């Protein structure tokens, strides 16, 4: 809900980088309250959420338009409304994989909305990344392993064990079409461990931990994980680079050095 609240606010700005007209309807007051609290510690959190959503929206547009992928999978979808709000939602199948409780809440909220009629909406797949095989579950719900897919893993890796991270990356690299792509954000080791952070970083981390979804995983070098999983094409950008690209500005005090975005594939894409 906190992420949806930030997406709602980010969408309403005059200089908006994203447009999520549903975010405010799927999220309750509690989401805005947590967003307010975290903004007190980290004023750039709204921009951080907007940047990762803008970048991932652009990846979906780019790789579907290029014909590189024919399916989109949102891993740990939360209150993500891409299947309804992006034009690609009317063109290619979308799948939402999420923990059963998060998904049940999302489905309740979505059932109250007026939604576009030009698309079927996402196929829901419930799964715990720590215990279940997400790919078997996707296949059981109609995911076609012979069609390249874009896997979007937004705001999730920091809450999972290293085993679940490596297992998920490996399943995508080895067991889906070799033209599939995987795009996700991750945090640095110090942010995840809470080690040697400045006071306000510790406080904002503790606030997230208190939401029953503690931050547990981060890395300063994602390459060994991507290589180990079987990927060959990799690109990593920092959130400072994303901010510079999308806003034309750089401010060190945004504290974006703890976060990065990775794009990986087995077959190197034609368009780089
Ligand atoms: C911070 S939310 C991000 C949601 C969404 N991707 C977004 O950006 O709005 C984290 C998501 O990860 C999911 N998640 C966390 N641990 C999980 C697990 N072990 N298995 C499946 N999903 C998990 C939660 O259910 C939640 O939807």
XYZ file of C-alpha atoms and ligand atoms in Angstrom:
299
model
C 0.000 0.000 0.000
C 2.889 2.342 0.731
C 4.261 1.806 -2.772
C 0.814 2.376 -4.307
C 0.434 5.586 -2.259
C 3.757 6.846 -3.610
C 2.721 5.895 -7.155
C -0.537 7.790 -6.709
C 1.278 10.892 -5.489
C 3.943 10.629 -8.163
C 1.231 10.381 -10.849
C -0.424 13.603 -9.705
C 2.676 15.805 -10.003
C 2.908 18.387 -12.776
C 6.264 16.819 -13.768
C 4.988 13.231 -13.393
C 7.226 10.434 -14.690
C 4.477 7.831 -14.389
C 0.731 7.628 -14.820
C -1.062 5.198 -12.521
C -4.721 6.267 -12.392
C -5.650 3.241 -10.253
C -3.008 3.528 -7.520
C -5.142 5.729 -5.289
C -8.114 3.340 -5.508
C -6.245 0.153 -4.618
C -4.592 1.641 -1.561
C -6.113 2.624 1.791
C -5.310 5.548 4.111
C -2.757 3.383 5.908
C -0.592 3.368 2.768
C -0.458 7.174 2.702
C 0.340 7.281 6.433
C 3.326 4.962 5.983
C 4.422 6.925 2.905
C 4.312 10.137 4.989
C 6.359 8.523 7.760
C 9.039 7.219 5.424
C 9.212 10.575 3.612
C 10.192 12.097 6.972
C 13.336 9.945 6.932
C 13.907 9.787 3.212
C 12.379 12.707 1.248
C 13.331 11.170 -2.111
C 11.404 7.940 -1.597
C 8.541 9.061 -3.878
C 11.021 9.775 -6.673
C 12.704 6.405 -6.061
C 9.366 4.591 -6.516
C 8.494 6.709 -9.575
C 11.871 5.994 -11.186
C 11.686 2.261 -10.815
C 8.107 2.196 -12.102
C 8.964 4.522 -15.035
C 11.988 2.418 -15.985
C 10.052 -0.860 -15.825
C 7.114 0.603 -17.782
C 9.620 1.648 -20.454
C 11.140 -1.857 -20.544
C 7.703 -3.392 -21.072
C 6.957 -0.921 -23.903
C 10.361 -1.416 -25.509
C 10.597 -5.206 -25.541
C 6.986 -5.864 -26.505
C 7.143 -3.278 -29.341
C 10.380 -4.871 -30.569
C 8.657 -8.265 -30.637
C 11.304 -9.591 -28.284
C 8.759 -10.772 -25.680
C 5.163 -11.935 -25.968
C 4.224 -12.280 -22.286
C 4.781 -10.182 -19.165
C 5.115 -11.688 -15.688
C 4.949 -9.452 -12.604
C 6.720 -11.333 -9.820
C 5.595 -10.129 -6.372
C 2.975 -7.920 -8.065
C 1.505 -6.311 -4.939
C -0.818 -3.491 -6.015
C 0.823 -3.143 -9.431
C -1.877 -2.099 -11.962
C 0.247 -2.405 -15.116
C -1.966 -5.080 -16.664
C -4.800 -2.537 -16.635
C -3.039 0.777 -17.110
C -0.427 0.060 -19.821
C -1.402 -0.257 -23.511
C 0.596 -3.519 -23.597
C -2.009 -5.006 -21.247
C -4.353 -5.141 -24.254
C -1.709 -6.725 -26.502
C 0.102 -9.473 -24.596
C -0.855 -11.755 -21.703
C 0.051 -10.471 -18.228
C 0.574 -12.762 -15.232
C 0.713 -11.634 -11.600
C 2.583 -13.913 -9.212
C 2.306 -13.018 -5.537
C 2.052 -14.338 -1.992
C -1.518 -15.568 -1.348
C -2.414 -12.903 1.258
C -1.161 -9.961 -0.850
C -2.912 -11.318 -3.905
C -6.224 -11.879 -2.106
C -6.175 -8.264 -0.864
C -5.343 -6.967 -4.345
C -8.148 -8.948 -5.959
C -10.661 -7.587 -3.448
C -9.642 -4.013 -4.226
C -9.573 -4.546 -7.994
C -13.071 -6.059 -7.928
C -14.437 -2.647 -6.847
C -12.903 -0.722 -9.783
C -14.179 0.277 -13.177
C -11.598 -1.234 -15.497
C -10.832 -0.989 -19.228
C -12.923 -3.352 -21.357
C -10.333 -3.870 -24.105
C -8.390 -6.563 -22.230
C -8.918 -9.617 -20.073
C -6.744 -8.392 -17.184
C -3.967 -10.408 -15.548
C -3.925 -14.100 -14.790
C -3.340 -14.497 -11.051
C -0.851 -17.065 -9.770
C -0.387 -17.448 -6.039
C 3.061 -18.472 -4.885
C 5.548 -18.138 -2.028
C 8.983 -17.677 -3.624
C 10.597 -19.277 -0.566
C 8.661 -22.541 -0.884
C 6.865 -22.905 -4.188
C 8.000 -23.270 -7.779
C 6.695 -20.112 -9.463
C 7.319 -21.456 -12.956
C 5.352 -24.674 -12.469
C 2.532 -22.578 -11.046
C 2.671 -20.147 -13.961
C 2.557 -22.997 -16.460
C -0.426 -24.517 -14.705
C -2.241 -21.187 -15.248
C -1.435 -20.858 -18.963
C 2.074 -19.374 -19.134
C 3.715 -20.647 -22.343
C 7.368 -21.562 -21.819
C 8.008 -21.507 -25.567
C 7.088 -17.784 -25.782
C 9.748 -15.310 -24.549
C 8.604 -13.380 -21.498
C 9.625 -10.237 -19.646
C 9.826 -10.947 -15.908
C 9.417 -7.815 -13.786
C 10.497 -8.127 -10.158
C 9.856 -4.690 -8.635
C 10.556 -3.960 -4.977
C 10.756 -7.630 -3.972
C 14.335 -8.978 -3.892
C 15.194 -7.182 -0.637
C 12.559 -9.231 1.198
C 13.727 -12.662 0.027
C 16.474 -15.087 1.050
C 19.502 -15.493 -1.208
C 18.337 -19.032 -1.994
C 14.998 -17.748 -3.297
C 16.751 -15.016 -5.328
C 19.226 -17.392 -6.973
C 16.557 -20.055 -7.475
C 14.199 -17.610 -9.191
C 16.922 -16.162 -11.433
C 18.062 -19.674 -12.386
C 14.548 -20.858 -13.236
C 14.055 -17.873 -15.580
C 17.475 -18.229 -17.234
C 17.467 -21.996 -17.696
C 13.835 -22.994 -18.025
C 12.078 -20.261 -20.016
C 12.643 -19.296 -23.654
C 16.240 -18.070 -24.083
C 14.941 -14.719 -25.393
C 13.188 -14.015 -22.078
C 14.371 -11.015 -20.073
C 14.425 -10.349 -16.352
C 14.311 -6.840 -14.892
C 14.475 -6.088 -11.172
C 15.722 -3.698 -8.526
C 17.910 -4.564 -5.570
C 19.569 -2.804 -2.634
C 23.187 -2.750 -1.517
C 24.564 -4.954 1.227
C 24.776 -2.243 3.851
C 21.168 -1.188 3.325
C 19.966 -4.781 3.643
C 22.054 -5.607 6.703
C 21.520 -2.267 8.428
C 25.263 -2.172 9.008
C 27.130 1.162 9.309
C 24.189 3.200 7.989
C 23.484 6.802 8.900
C 20.816 7.374 11.557
C 17.948 8.316 9.218
C 18.694 5.330 6.936
C 18.487 3.049 9.981
C 15.187 4.656 10.978
C 13.584 4.310 7.549
C 14.803 0.703 7.349
C 13.324 -0.030 10.785
C 10.021 1.453 9.653
C 9.902 -0.944 6.673
C 10.947 -3.858 8.923
C 8.066 -2.993 11.244
C 5.578 -3.601 8.423
C 6.097 -7.366 8.792
C 8.202 -7.509 5.658
C 11.779 -7.106 6.910
C 14.546 -6.231 4.483
C 16.922 -9.183 4.427
C 18.857 -9.313 1.168
C 21.149 -6.994 -0.730
C 24.317 -7.170 -2.757
C 26.952 -4.775 -4.022
C 27.632 -7.008 -7.032
C 24.738 -8.716 -8.776
C 26.922 -10.120 -11.585
C 27.949 -13.361 -9.810
C 24.268 -14.085 -9.182
C 23.291 -13.391 -12.799
C 26.210 -15.386 -14.160
C 25.552 -18.239 -11.739
C 21.924 -18.366 -12.860
C 22.971 -18.712 -16.501
C 22.440 -15.192 -17.882
C 24.829 -13.804 -20.460
C 23.477 -10.325 -21.212
C 23.441 -8.025 -18.162
C 22.970 -4.306 -17.584
C 22.973 -2.596 -14.191
C 22.029 1.042 -13.623
C 22.022 2.990 -10.392
C 19.056 5.070 -9.309
C 21.270 8.156 -9.595
C 21.688 7.278 -13.287
C 17.942 6.720 -13.667
C 17.224 10.055 -11.974
C 19.656 11.823 -14.285
C 18.046 10.179 -17.329
C 14.421 10.791 -16.347
C 14.718 14.174 -14.598
C 17.944 15.619 -16.018
C 19.224 16.241 -12.501
C 21.673 14.717 -10.034
C 21.576 15.345 -6.297
C 23.847 13.344 -4.058
C 21.611 13.935 -1.045
C 18.796 11.897 -2.646
C 20.736 8.878 -1.326
C 20.116 6.710 -4.359
C 23.491 4.989 -4.129
C 22.049 2.051 -2.162
C 19.701 0.976 -4.989
C 20.202 -0.430 -8.478
C 18.194 -1.873 -11.333
C 19.309 -4.939 -13.309
C 18.258 -6.192 -16.734
C 19.354 -9.694 -17.753
C 18.810 -12.162 -20.552
C 20.337 -15.325 -21.947
C 20.267 -14.373 -25.651
C 21.813 -10.901 -25.976
C 19.081 -8.583 -27.316
C 19.435 -7.066 -30.771
C 18.543 -3.652 -29.335
C 20.900 -2.514 -26.604
C 7.048 -3.861 -1.507
S 5.904 -4.927 -2.282
C 6.145 -4.506 -4.010
C 4.927 -4.797 -4.793
C 4.941 -4.388 -6.264
N 5.907 -5.128 -7.032
C 5.139 -2.913 -6.410
O 6.220 -2.488 -6.795
O 4.199 -2.191 -6.121
C 6.641 -6.507 -2.106
C 5.840 -7.626 -2.734
O 6.617 -8.825 -2.621
C 5.761 -9.873 -2.278
N 6.537 -10.908 -1.575
C 7.392 -10.740 -0.525
N 7.871 -11.928 -0.120
C 7.307 -12.865 -0.943
C 7.390 -14.281 -1.034
N 8.157 -14.979 -0.199
N 6.671 -14.909 -1.998
C 5.871 -14.210 -2.844
N 5.766 -12.857 -2.812
C 6.457 -12.195 -1.869
C 4.701 -9.248 -1.389
O 3.531 -10.050 -1.361
C 4.506 -7.904 -2.058
O 3.479 -7.962 -3.023
